[in-house]
């Protein structure tokens, strides 16, 4: 696992929740032999617990702090850092090992709907919300619990209680344009093709990524469609809340 060191750039996958993250991580591991951190057992450690999986957490504030303290990027044990947190994840990289970033985007309303249903049932996740079982998505969208504009907030380091404006959007767009290679969840075959070119990835075997994306549905999250459909009352409410994303 890992690479040859020597100042090479590492992959930084900024994982937007419910935007093909699990599928992308599996493709990177099984099809391109890319090692990464993911804490699979307690306590976190700089040891491999599975092929290409270092037992470190890069997807929570505490885990990121521990990873920084252990200089995970300079360890030459991983080829990629995967994190939901853009700025904190980027802070792991060093002058020796820069991060070369990509992300996969999904329509913000589809993302919000999927994440709501996932958090209601994913009892194994830190973000599990059993109390949401009593809410409809429309109720959630109209409530103070709704978390809006994940991308712009992450790209600009803006807290949930701060109102966003055009300046935040402009800063986020500049960051995206200059620093991030963008894939699209609804076009994953083309996304993988372009990532292969961008990073110089070589598949272990032909059609590995295609087969994994189309035959094995990782962390699939089936749920009902949005009440009223596209352009309906709930859709328009969420569209207004997510207008900066």
Coordinates of N, CA, C and O in Angstrom, one line a residue, residues 20 30 39 125 147 184 244:
X20 N -22.2 9.8 -4.4 CA -21.4 8.7 -4.9 C -20.1 8.5 -4.2 O -19.1 7.9 -4.7
X30 N -10.4 -0.8 -5.3 CA -10.4 -2.1 -6.0 C -10.0 -2.0 -7.5 O -9.5 -3.0 -8.0
X39 N -11.2 4.8 9.3 CA -11.2 4.1 10.6 C -12.2 3.0 10.6 O -13.4 3.3 10.6
X125 N -24.1 5.4 11.8 CA -23.4 6.7 11.5 C -23.5 7.6 12.7 O -24.4 7.7 13.4
X147 N -30.0 22.0 7.3 CA -28.7 22.5 7.0 C -28.5 22.8 5.6 O -28.6 22.0 4.7
X184 N -19.5 14.6 -12.1 CA -20.9 14.8 -11.9 C -21.5 13.4 -11.6 O -21.2 12.4 -12.3
X244 N -27.5 29.2 -2.8 CA -26.1 29.5 -3.0 C -25.3 28.3 -3.5 O -24.4 28.5 -4.3

